Amino acid sequence: MTAKIISGSQIREDILEDISQKVQEIQKAYGEIPGLVTILVGENPASQSYVSLKIKTANRLGFHEIQENQPDGIQEDELLALIEKYNNDEKIHGILVQLPLPKQINEANIINAIHPDKDVDGFHPVNAGRLLIGGTAVKFPPCTPAAIQEIIIRAGVEIEGAEVVVVGRSNIVGKPIANMLLQKGNGANATVTVIHTRTKNMERHCKRADILIVAAGVPNLVKPAWIKPGACVIDVGVNRVGEKISEKTGNKIAILKGDVDFEKAKEVAGAITPVPGGVGPMTIAMLMRNTLRSLQYKLGLME
Ligand code: NAP
């Protein structure tokens, strides 16, 4: 059997089309557009590349977009002051601080400083708490977990009653996606197991999964023999394993690999996401959706 390859890039196009439509409707009716500020500290190439994709997408959707590129040596109080400025800016509905931050800055202090109503990454403790409660309490589902859930739903894979195994328990991927899929409601109602470096016999758990979500950051961690035939495999891992010259631009680009041995896994799985082109592109779409949601909440268009 060869798995259905789930194209995150294709699903993203449908979602961006929908967002673009809503932006135009809101602008016509209320004279407002979603506003997003992206704050990038330093010159980490991966962070630069993620932020430039976010900016490009925001511009394409007609958002009001501000870029704040700050030097690597910025102090915490200066960064906090910048966040406060945008917390008070009426035209900004989403504040994104690209992580990781340099050592002199405490990331938790920065995340906590973003107003929960503008926390479009969904990392603030208030939004993490809302996610745990579930249902209508959730304002901004964190982008990567939201991307994973949306991909599974749009691929037509049944989540209700499914055995879901999540590899990884980080605050930005593993824990929130596990929590989202076990909630009562549509696109959820799964039975979820979360595994990590202290789990005994990972293979035994993975083999049980109808839906296997892998977010460990270890290339080829999941072996084809660990996959239940016909399972849906969502590979979140993005591992830079080398460099190559882009055929399109002639520039050096990173060679990316996921956490799953894709070529062999696709012979066992029923459906699988590729790396690149799976979860990554969808994550940016979810950030745009959250920024739109923030404006919709402000205008009273969402409860
Ligand atoms: P993280 O904070 O480093 O967490 C990794 C998790 O995986 C930890 O819980 C760790 O367990 C577990 N783990 C690591 N090695 C393992 C092993 N050998 N066996 C079992 N569990 C293992 O990483 P993250 O931020 O969640 O990101 C995970 C991956 O997803 C990375 O490759 C990252 O680049 C990628 N990512 C992609 C997107 C996207 O948009 N596509 C977004 C975010 C992250 P312990 O807790 O026991 O240490």
PDB file of N, CA and C in Angstrom, residues 87-184:
ATOM      1  N   ASN A  87       0.863  46.438  22.559  1.00  0.00           N
ATOM      2  CA  ASN A  87      -0.338  46.092  23.347  1.00  0.00           C
ATOM      3  C   ASN A  87      -1.329  47.251  23.305  1.00  0.00           C
ATOM      4  N   ASN A  88      -0.782  48.488  23.212  1.00  0.00           N
ATOM      5  CA  ASN A  88      -1.629  49.690  23.249  1.00  0.00           C
ATOM      6  C   ASN A  88      -1.933  50.253  21.866  1.00  0.00           C
ATOM      7  N   ASP A  89      -1.496  49.552  20.820  1.00  0.00           N
ATOM      8  CA  ASP A  89      -1.715  50.048  19.459  1.00  0.00           C
ATOM      9  C   ASP A  89      -3.033  49.462  18.923  1.00  0.00           C
ATOM     10  N   GLU A  90      -3.992  50.338  18.720  1.00  0.00           N
ATOM     11  CA  GLU A  90      -5.339  49.920  18.279  1.00  0.00           C
ATOM     12  C   GLU A  90      -5.344  49.195  16.930  1.00  0.00           C
ATOM     13  N   LYS A  91      -4.347  49.513  16.114  1.00  0.00           N
ATOM     14  CA  LYS A  91      -4.339  48.925  14.761  1.00  0.00           C
ATOM     15  C   LYS A  91      -3.681  47.551  14.744  1.00  0.00           C
ATOM     16  N   ILE A  92      -3.070  47.170  15.856  1.00  0.00           N
ATOM     17  CA  ILE A  92      -2.403  45.863  15.930  1.00  0.00           C
ATOM     18  C   ILE A  92      -3.285  44.891  16.714  1.00  0.00           C
ATOM     19  N   HIS A  93      -3.589  43.741  16.080  1.00  0.00           N
ATOM     20  CA  HIS A  93      -4.436  42.726  16.729  1.00  0.00           C
ATOM     21  C   HIS A  93      -3.655  41.481  17.100  1.00  0.00           C
ATOM     22  N   GLY A  94      -2.460  41.359  16.535  1.00  0.00           N
ATOM     23  CA  GLY A  94      -1.630  40.198  16.840  1.00  0.00           C
ATOM     24  C   GLY A  94      -0.178  40.592  17.033  1.00  0.00           C
ATOM     25  N   ILE A  95       0.444  40.068  18.106  1.00  0.00           N
ATOM     26  CA  ILE A  95       1.864  40.337  18.355  1.00  0.00           C
ATOM     27  C   ILE A  95       2.589  38.998  18.306  1.00  0.00           C
ATOM     28  N   LEU A  96       3.553  38.905  17.396  1.00  0.00           N
ATOM     29  CA  LEU A  96       4.310  37.662  17.299  1.00  0.00           C
ATOM     30  C   LEU A  96       5.774  37.933  17.628  1.00  0.00           C
ATOM     31  N   VAL A  97       6.271  37.274  18.656  1.00  0.00           N
ATOM     32  CA  VAL A  97       7.701  37.357  18.973  1.00  0.00           C
ATOM     33  C   VAL A  97       8.317  36.033  18.546  1.00  0.00           C
ATOM     34  N   GLN A  98       9.217  36.080  17.567  1.00  0.00           N
ATOM     35  CA  GLN A  98       9.806  34.842  17.060  1.00  0.00           C
ATOM     36  C   GLN A  98      10.756  34.248  18.109  1.00  0.00           C
ATOM     37  N   LEU A  99      10.533  33.002  18.456  1.00  0.00           N
ATOM     38  CA  LEU A  99      11.392  32.295  19.413  1.00  0.00           C
ATOM     39  C   LEU A  99      12.374  31.421  18.618  1.00  0.00           C
ATOM     40  N   PRO A 100      13.530  31.076  19.130  1.00  0.00           N
ATOM     41  CA  PRO A 100      14.035  31.379  20.476  1.00  0.00           C
ATOM     42  C   PRO A 100      14.612  32.796  20.559  1.00  0.00           C
ATOM     43  N   LEU A 101      14.747  33.265  21.812  1.00  0.00           N
ATOM     44  CA  LEU A 101      15.318  34.587  22.064  1.00  0.00           C
ATOM     45  C   LEU A 101      16.728  34.430  22.632  1.00  0.00           C
ATOM     46  N   PRO A 102      17.571  35.493  22.516  1.00  0.00           N
ATOM     47  CA  PRO A 102      18.925  35.380  23.063  1.00  0.00           C
ATOM     48  C   PRO A 102      18.937  35.163  24.582  1.00  0.00           C
ATOM     49  N   LYS A 103      20.075  34.673  25.071  1.00  0.00           N
ATOM     50  CA  LYS A 103      20.189  34.211  26.476  1.00  0.00           C
ATOM     51  C   LYS A 103      19.839  35.259  27.528  1.00  0.00           C
ATOM     52  N   GLN A 104      20.130  36.559  27.226  1.00  0.00           N
ATOM     53  CA  GLN A 104      19.901  37.586  28.254  1.00  0.00           C
ATOM     54  C   GLN A 104      18.405  37.856  28.480  1.00  0.00           C
ATOM     55  N   ILE A 105      17.566  37.239  27.661  1.00  0.00           N
ATOM     56  CA  ILE A 105      16.119  37.508  27.770  1.00  0.00           C
ATOM     57  C   ILE A 105      15.380  36.265  28.259  1.00  0.00           C
ATOM     58  N   ASN A 106      14.538  36.479  29.268  1.00  0.00           N
ATOM     59  CA  ASN A 106      13.732  35.388  29.803  1.00  0.00           C
ATOM     60  C   ASN A 106      12.463  35.263  28.944  1.00  0.00           C
ATOM     61  N   GLU A 107      12.383  34.135  28.221  1.00  0.00           N
ATOM     62  CA  GLU A 107      11.272  33.970  27.263  1.00  0.00           C
ATOM     63  C   GLU A 107       9.913  34.040  27.935  1.00  0.00           C
ATOM     64  N   ALA A 108       9.822  33.455  29.130  1.00  0.00           N
ATOM     65  CA  ALA A 108       8.524  33.432  29.820  1.00  0.00           C
ATOM     66  C   ALA A 108       8.063  34.863  30.118  1.00  0.00           C
ATOM     67  N   ASN A 109       9.004  35.747  30.511  1.00  0.00           N
ATOM     68  CA  ASN A 109       8.622  37.138  30.802  1.00  0.00           C
ATOM     69  C   ASN A 109       8.067  37.815  29.550  1.00  0.00           C
ATOM     70  N   ILE A 110       8.638  37.485  28.415  1.00  0.00           N
ATOM     71  CA  ILE A 110       8.192  38.103  27.155  1.00  0.00           C
ATOM     72  C   ILE A 110       6.795  37.578  26.780  1.00  0.00           C
ATOM     73  N   ILE A 111       6.642  36.264  26.864  1.00  0.00           N
ATOM     74  CA  ILE A 111       5.329  35.666  26.519  1.00  0.00           C
ATOM     75  C   ILE A 111       4.242  36.226  27.443  1.00  0.00           C
ATOM     76  N   ASN A 112       4.574  36.336  28.735  1.00  0.00           N
ATOM     77  CA  ASN A 112       3.587  36.823  29.706  1.00  0.00           C
ATOM     78  C   ASN A 112       3.237  38.296  29.495  1.00  0.00           C
ATOM     79  N   ALA A 113       4.134  39.044  28.822  1.00  0.00           N
ATOM     80  CA  ALA A 113       3.904  40.485  28.639  1.00  0.00           C
ATOM     81  C   ALA A 113       2.947  40.777  27.480  1.00  0.00           C
ATOM     82  N   ILE A 114       2.803  39.817  26.577  1.00  0.00           N
ATOM     83  CA  ILE A 114       1.897  40.043  25.435  1.00  0.00           C
ATOM     84  C   ILE A 114       0.456  39.981  25.953  1.00  0.00           C
ATOM     85  N   HIS A 115      -0.362  40.962  25.584  1.00  0.00           N
ATOM     86  CA  HIS A 115      -1.751  40.946  26.063  1.00  0.00           C
ATOM     87  C   HIS A 115      -2.437  39.666  25.551  1.00  0.00           C
ATOM     88  N   PRO A 116      -3.118  38.927  26.431  1.00  0.00           N
ATOM     89  CA  PRO A 116      -3.742  37.669  25.977  1.00  0.00           C
ATOM     90  C   PRO A 116      -4.672  37.850  24.779  1.00  0.00           C
ATOM     91  N   ASP A 117      -5.242  39.049  24.612  1.00  0.00           N
ATOM     92  CA  ASP A 117      -6.143  39.273  23.470  1.00  0.00           C
ATOM     93  C   ASP A 117      -5.378  39.508  22.168  1.00  0.00           C
ATOM     94  N   LYS A 118      -4.042  39.652  22.269  1.00  0.00           N
ATOM     95  CA  LYS A 118      -3.233  39.843  21.049  1.00  0.00           C
ATOM     96  C   LYS A 118      -2.219  38.702  20.890  1.00  0.00           C
ATOM     97  N   ASP A 119      -2.380  37.672  21.726  1.00  0.00           N
ATOM     98  CA  ASP A 119      -1.425  36.563  21.767  1.00  0.00           C
ATOM     99  C   ASP A 119      -1.787  35.537  20.690  1.00  0.00           C
ATOM    100  N   VAL A 120      -1.524  35.890  19.424  1.00  0.00           N
ATOM    101  CA  VAL A 120      -1.965  35.043  18.317  1.00  0.00           C
ATOM    102  C   VAL A 120      -1.175  33.740  18.188  1.00  0.00           C
ATOM    103  N   ASP A 121      -0.061  33.638  18.916  1.00  0.00           N
ATOM    104  CA  ASP A 121       0.665  32.363  18.983  1.00  0.00           C
ATOM    105  C   ASP A 121      -0.001  31.411  19.983  1.00  0.00           C
ATOM    106  N   GLY A 122      -0.806  31.974  20.880  1.00  0.00           N
ATOM    107  CA  GLY A 122      -1.520  31.158  21.870  1.00  0.00           C
ATOM    108  C   GLY A 122      -0.634  30.588  22.963  1.00  0.00           C
ATOM    109  N   PHE A 123       0.487  31.256  23.263  1.00  0.00           N
ATOM    110  CA  PHE A 123       1.441  30.733  24.257  1.00  0.00           C
ATOM    111  C   PHE A 123       1.244  31.335  25.653  1.00  0.00           C
ATOM    112  N   HIS A 124       0.509  32.443  25.758  1.00  0.00           N
ATOM    113  CA  HIS A 124       0.326  33.088  27.073  1.00  0.00           C
ATOM    114  C   HIS A 124      -0.405  32.113  28.012  1.00  0.00           C
ATOM    115  N   PRO A 125      -0.029  32.110  29.314  1.00  0.00           N
ATOM    116  CA  PRO A 125      -0.682  31.178  30.246  1.00  0.00           C
ATOM    117  C   PRO A 125      -2.212  31.277  30.235  1.00  0.00           C
ATOM    118  N   VAL A 126      -2.749  32.459  30.012  1.00  0.00           N
ATOM    119  CA  VAL A 126      -4.218  32.600  29.953  1.00  0.00           C
ATOM    120  C   VAL A 126      -4.763  31.782  28.783  1.00  0.00           C
ATOM    121  N   ASN A 127      -4.107  31.878  27.649  1.00  0.00           N
ATOM    122  CA  ASN A 127      -4.586  31.122  26.478  1.00  0.00           C
ATOM    123  C   ASN A 127      -4.294  29.629  26.598  1.00  0.00           C
ATOM    124  N   ALA A 128      -3.181  29.285  27.265  1.00  0.00           N
ATOM    125  CA  ALA A 128      -2.886  27.868  27.509  1.00  0.00           C
ATOM    126  C   ALA A 128      -3.972  27.287  28.425  1.00  0.00           C
ATOM    127  N   GLY A 129      -4.405  28.076  29.406  1.00  0.00           N
ATOM    128  CA  GLY A 129      -5.470  27.639  30.321  1.00  0.00           C
ATOM    129  C   GLY A 129      -6.798  27.479  29.597  1.00  0.00           C
ATOM    130  N   ARG A 130      -7.088  28.439  28.713  1.00  0.00           N
ATOM    131  CA  ARG A 130      -8.341  28.359  27.939  1.00  0.00           C
ATOM    132  C   ARG A 130      -8.355  27.103  27.074  1.00  0.00           C
ATOM    133  N   LEU A 131      -7.180  26.764  26.530  1.00  0.00           N
ATOM    134  CA  LEU A 131      -7.075  25.574  25.677  1.00  0.00           C
ATOM    135  C   LEU A 131      -7.375  24.310  26.478  1.00  0.00           C
ATOM    136  N   LEU A 132      -6.901  24.301  27.721  1.00  0.00           N
ATOM    137  CA  LEU A 132      -7.119  23.145  28.584  1.00  0.00           C
ATOM    138  C   LEU A 132      -8.616  22.970  28.893  1.00  0.00           C
ATOM    139  N   ILE A 133      -9.300  24.105  29.074  1.00  0.00           N
ATOM    140  CA  ILE A 133     -10.750  24.044  29.347  1.00  0.00           C
ATOM    141  C   ILE A 133     -11.491  23.579  28.088  1.00  0.00           C
ATOM    142  N   GLY A 134     -11.052  24.086  26.931  1.00  0.00           N
ATOM    143  CA  GLY A 134     -11.651  23.647  25.658  1.00  0.00           C
ATOM    144  C   GLY A 134     -12.932  24.364  25.303  1.00  0.00           C
ATOM    145  N   GLY A 135     -13.567  23.931  24.229  1.00  0.00           N
ATOM    146  CA  GLY A 135     -14.840  24.493  23.756  1.00  0.00           C
ATOM    147  C   GLY A 135     -14.722  25.975  23.449  1.00  0.00           C
ATOM    148  N   THR A 136     -15.745  26.731  23.871  1.00  0.00           N
ATOM    149  CA  THR A 136     -15.780  28.156  23.509  1.00  0.00           C
ATOM    150  C   THR A 136     -14.804  28.986  24.346  1.00  0.00           C
ATOM    151  N   ALA A 137     -14.172  28.360  25.352  1.00  0.00           N
ATOM    152  CA  ALA A 137     -13.153  29.092  26.136  1.00  0.00           C
ATOM    153  C   ALA A 137     -11.920  29.390  25.281  1.00  0.00           C
ATOM    154  N   VAL A 138     -11.714  28.595  24.242  1.00  0.00           N
ATOM    155  CA  VAL A 138     -10.485  28.721  23.433  1.00  0.00           C
ATOM    156  C   VAL A 138     -10.587  29.928  22.503  1.00  0.00           C
ATOM    157  N   LYS A 139      -9.601  30.837  22.618  1.00  0.00           N
ATOM    158  CA  LYS A 139      -9.583  32.002  21.718  1.00  0.00           C
ATOM    159  C   LYS A 139      -8.569  31.808  20.600  1.00  0.00           C
ATOM    160  N   PHE A 140      -7.332  31.503  21.001  1.00  0.00           N
ATOM    161  CA  PHE A 140      -6.252  31.372  20.020  1.00  0.00           C
ATOM    162  C   PHE A 140      -5.581  30.009  20.170  1.00  0.00           C
ATOM    163  N   PRO A 141      -6.069  28.991  19.443  1.00  0.00           N
ATOM    164  CA  PRO A 141      -5.371  27.694  19.510  1.00  0.00           C
ATOM    165  C   PRO A 141      -3.959  27.887  18.982  1.00  0.00           C
ATOM    166  N   PRO A 142      -2.929  27.359  19.669  1.00  0.00           N
ATOM    167  CA  PRO A 142      -1.565  27.562  19.187  1.00  0.00           C
ATOM    168  C   PRO A 142      -1.398  27.028  17.765  1.00  0.00           C
ATOM    169  N   CYS A 143      -0.556  27.726  16.981  1.00  0.00           N
ATOM    170  CA  CYS A 143      -0.596  27.556  15.515  1.00  0.00           C
ATOM    171  C   CYS A 143      -0.221  26.160  15.016  1.00  0.00           C
ATOM    172  N   THR A 144       0.853  25.576  15.549  1.00  0.00           N
ATOM    173  CA  THR A 144       1.257  24.266  15.016  1.00  0.00           C
ATOM    174  C   THR A 144       0.226  23.187  15.389  1.00  0.00           C
ATOM    175  N   PRO A 145      -0.201  23.095  16.663  1.00  0.00           N
ATOM    176  CA  PRO A 145      -1.259  22.128  16.970  1.00  0.00           C
ATOM    177  C   PRO A 145      -2.540  22.369  16.163  1.00  0.00           C
ATOM    178  N   ALA A 146      -2.902  23.641  15.963  1.00  0.00           N
ATOM    179  CA  ALA A 146      -4.104  23.930  15.169  1.00  0.00           C
ATOM    180  C   ALA A 146      -3.903  23.441  13.733  1.00  0.00           C
ATOM    181  N   ALA A 147      -2.687  23.608  13.225  1.00  0.00           N
ATOM    182  CA  ALA A 147      -2.380  23.138  11.866  1.00  0.00           C
ATOM    183  C   ALA A 147      -2.530  21.623  11.783  1.00  0.00           C
ATOM    184  N   ILE A 148      -2.030  20.929  12.798  1.00  0.00           N
ATOM    185  CA  ILE A 148      -2.098  19.459  12.802  1.00  0.00           C
ATOM    186  C   ILE A 148      -3.566  19.002  12.797  1.00  0.00           C
ATOM    187  N   GLN A 149      -4.354  19.605  13.678  1.00  0.00           N
ATOM    188  CA  GLN A 149      -5.765  19.202  13.776  1.00  0.00           C
ATOM    189  C   GLN A 149      -6.495  19.469  12.450  1.00  0.00           C
ATOM    190  N   GLU A 150      -6.248  20.629  11.876  1.00  0.00           N
ATOM    191  CA  GLU A 150      -6.905  21.007  10.614  1.00  0.00           C
ATOM    192  C   GLU A 150      -6.511  20.050   9.478  1.00  0.00           C
ATOM    193  N   ILE A 151      -5.236  19.681   9.442  1.00  0.00           N
ATOM    194  CA  ILE A 151      -4.763  18.759   8.404  1.00  0.00           C
ATOM    195  C   ILE A 151      -5.472  17.412   8.534  1.00  0.00           C
ATOM    196  N   ILE A 152      -5.577  16.912   9.753  1.00  0.00           N
ATOM    197  CA  ILE A 152      -6.212  15.588   9.945  1.00  0.00           C
ATOM    198  C   ILE A 152      -7.676  15.649   9.513  1.00  0.00           C
ATOM    199  N   ILE A 153      -8.355  16.731   9.934  1.00  0.00           N
ATOM    200  CA  ILE A 153      -9.777  16.863   9.585  1.00  0.00           C
ATOM    201  C   ILE A 153      -9.940  16.934   8.067  1.00  0.00           C
ATOM    202  N   ARG A 154      -9.150  17.828   7.443  1.00  0.00           N
ATOM    203  CA  ARG A 154      -9.311  18.042   5.989  1.00  0.00           C
ATOM    204  C   ARG A 154      -8.844  16.846   5.161  1.00  0.00           C
ATOM    205  N   ALA A 155      -8.012  15.982   5.762  1.00  0.00           N
ATOM    206  CA  ALA A 155      -7.602  14.763   5.039  1.00  0.00           C
ATOM    207  C   ALA A 155      -8.701  13.705   5.135  1.00  0.00           C
ATOM    208  N   GLY A 156      -9.756  14.016   5.887  1.00  0.00           N
ATOM    209  CA  GLY A 156     -10.887  13.098   5.991  1.00  0.00           C
ATOM    210  C   GLY A 156     -10.626  11.933   6.933  1.00  0.00           C
ATOM    211  N   VAL A 157      -9.674  12.100   7.849  1.00  0.00           N
ATOM    212  CA  VAL A 157      -9.354  11.022   8.798  1.00  0.00           C
ATOM    213  C   VAL A 157     -10.228  11.198  10.047  1.00  0.00           C
ATOM    214  N   GLU A 158     -10.879  10.120  10.453  1.00  0.00           N
ATOM    215  CA  GLU A 158     -11.784  10.162  11.612  1.00  0.00           C
ATOM    216  C   GLU A 158     -10.986  10.307  12.908  1.00  0.00           C
ATOM    217  N   ILE A 159     -11.232  11.362  13.663  1.00  0.00           N
ATOM    218  CA  ILE A 159     -10.512  11.553  14.936  1.00  0.00           C
ATOM    219  C   ILE A 159     -11.322  10.954  16.095  1.00  0.00           C
ATOM    220  N   GLU A 160     -12.636  11.090  16.002  1.00  0.00           N
ATOM    221  CA  GLU A 160     -13.492  10.590  17.088  1.00  0.00           C
ATOM    222  C   GLU A 160     -13.242   9.095  17.327  1.00  0.00           C
ATOM    223  N   GLY A 161     -12.928   8.769  18.571  1.00  0.00           N
ATOM    224  CA  GLY A 161     -12.720   7.365  18.949  1.00  0.00           C
ATOM    225  C   GLY A 161     -11.371   6.803  18.535  1.00  0.00           C
ATOM    226  N   ALA A 162     -10.564   7.593  17.808  1.00  0.00           N
ATOM    227  CA  ALA A 162      -9.275   7.072  17.323  1.00  0.00           C
ATOM    228  C   ALA A 162      -8.259   6.996  18.454  1.00  0.00           C
ATOM    229  N   GLU A 163      -7.342   6.045  18.309  1.00  0.00           N
ATOM    230  CA  GLU A 163      -6.175   5.985  19.200  1.00  0.00           C
ATOM    231  C   GLU A 163      -5.148   6.945  18.623  1.00  0.00           C
ATOM    232  N   VAL A 164      -4.862   8.009  19.362  1.00  0.00           N
ATOM    233  CA  VAL A 164      -3.861   8.977  18.894  1.00  0.00           C
ATOM    234  C   VAL A 164      -2.624   8.841  19.770  1.00  0.00           C
ATOM    235  N   VAL A 165      -1.476   8.750  19.137  1.00  0.00           N
ATOM    236  CA  VAL A 165      -0.220   8.751  19.899  1.00  0.00           C
ATOM    237  C   VAL A 165       0.591   9.972  19.468  1.00  0.00           C
ATOM    238  N   VAL A 166       0.992  10.778  20.459  1.00  0.00           N
ATOM    239  CA  VAL A 166       1.785  11.981  20.192  1.00  0.00           C
ATOM    240  C   VAL A 166       3.195  11.732  20.722  1.00  0.00           C
ATOM    241  N   VAL A 167       4.182  11.854  19.855  1.00  0.00           N
ATOM    242  CA  VAL A 167       5.575  11.724  20.309  1.00  0.00           C
ATOM    243  C   VAL A 167       6.088  13.139  20.572  1.00  0.00           C
ATOM    244  N   GLY A 168       6.383  13.433  21.848  1.00  0.00           N
ATOM    245  CA  GLY A 168       6.844  14.781  22.228  1.00  0.00           C
ATOM    246  C   GLY A 168       5.844  15.437  23.163  1.00  0.00           C
ATOM    247  N   ARG A 169       6.366  16.159  24.157  1.00  0.00           N
ATOM    248  CA  ARG A 169       5.490  16.788  25.165  1.00  0.00           C
ATOM    249  C   ARG A 169       5.869  18.251  25.383  1.00  0.00           C
ATOM    250  N   SER A 170       6.273  18.932  24.304  1.00  0.00           N
ATOM    251  CA  SER A 170       6.643  20.346  24.473  1.00  0.00           C
ATOM    252  C   SER A 170       5.386  21.187  24.678  1.00  0.00           C
ATOM    253  N   ASN A 171       5.594  22.399  25.204  1.00  0.00           N
ATOM    254  CA  ASN A 171       4.458  23.304  25.430  1.00  0.00           C
ATOM    255  C   ASN A 171       3.903  23.861  24.135  1.00  0.00           C
ATOM    256  N   ILE A 172       4.722  23.820  23.055  1.00  0.00           N
ATOM    257  CA  ILE A 172       4.223  24.430  21.816  1.00  0.00           C
ATOM    258  C   ILE A 172       3.627  23.427  20.831  1.00  0.00           C
ATOM    259  N   VAL A 173       3.966  22.145  20.977  1.00  0.00           N
ATOM    260  CA  VAL A 173       3.383  21.148  20.056  1.00  0.00           C
ATOM    261  C   VAL A 173       2.738  19.980  20.811  1.00  0.00           C
ATOM    262  N   GLY A 174       3.545  19.161  21.474  1.00  0.00           N
ATOM    263  CA  GLY A 174       3.050  17.892  22.023  1.00  0.00           C
ATOM    264  C   GLY A 174       1.889  18.048  23.002  1.00  0.00           C
ATOM    265  N   LYS A 175       2.102  18.846  24.051  1.00  0.00           N
ATOM    266  CA  LYS A 175       1.040  18.963  25.071  1.00  0.00           C
ATOM    267  C   LYS A 175      -0.237  19.600  24.515  1.00  0.00           C
ATOM    268  N   PRO A 176      -0.126  20.726  23.779  1.00  0.00           N
ATOM    269  CA  PRO A 176      -1.389  21.300  23.282  1.00  0.00           C
ATOM    270  C   PRO A 176      -2.128  20.421  22.270  1.00  0.00           C
ATOM    271  N   ILE A 177      -1.430  19.730  21.367  1.00  0.00           N
ATOM    272  CA  ILE A 177      -2.184  18.917  20.394  1.00  0.00           C
ATOM    273  C   ILE A 177      -2.844  17.733  21.109  1.00  0.00           C
ATOM    274  N   ALA A 178      -2.161  17.168  22.105  1.00  0.00           N
ATOM    275  CA  ALA A 178      -2.766  16.061  22.861  1.00  0.00           C
ATOM    276  C   ALA A 178      -4.045  16.553  23.530  1.00  0.00           C
ATOM    277  N   ASN A 179      -3.963  17.739  24.121  1.00  0.00           N
ATOM    278  CA  ASN A 179      -5.112  18.311  24.816  1.00  0.00           C
ATOM    279  C   ASN A 179      -6.269  18.617  23.852  1.00  0.00           C
ATOM    280  N   MET A 180      -5.922  19.147  22.678  1.00  0.00           N
ATOM    281  CA  MET A 180      -6.977  19.517  21.715  1.00  0.00           C
ATOM    282  C   MET A 180      -7.729  18.299  21.207  1.00  0.00           C
ATOM    283  N   LEU A 181      -6.999  17.200  20.977  1.00  0.00           N
ATOM    284  CA  LEU A 181      -7.650  16.031  20.380  1.00  0.00           C
ATOM    285  C   LEU A 181      -8.439  15.210  21.396  1.00  0.00           C
ATOM    286  N   LEU A 182      -8.172  15.427  22.696  1.00  0.00           N
ATOM    287  CA  LEU A 182      -8.954  14.659  23.683  1.00  0.00           C
ATOM    288  C   LEU A 182     -10.191  15.411  24.162  1.00  0.00           C
ATOM    289  N   GLN A 183     -10.352  16.671  23.719  1.00  0.00           N
ATOM    290  CA  GLN A 183     -11.531  17.446  24.134  1.00  0.00           C
ATOM    291  C   GLN A 183     -12.821  16.807  23.620  1.00  0.00           C
ATOM    292  N   LYS A 184     -13.913  17.178  24.294  1.00  0.00           N
ATOM    293  CA  LYS A 184     -15.224  16.752  23.807  1.00  0.00           C
ATOM    294  C   LYS A 184     -15.593  17.687  22.661  1.00  0.00           C
TER     295      LYS A 184
END
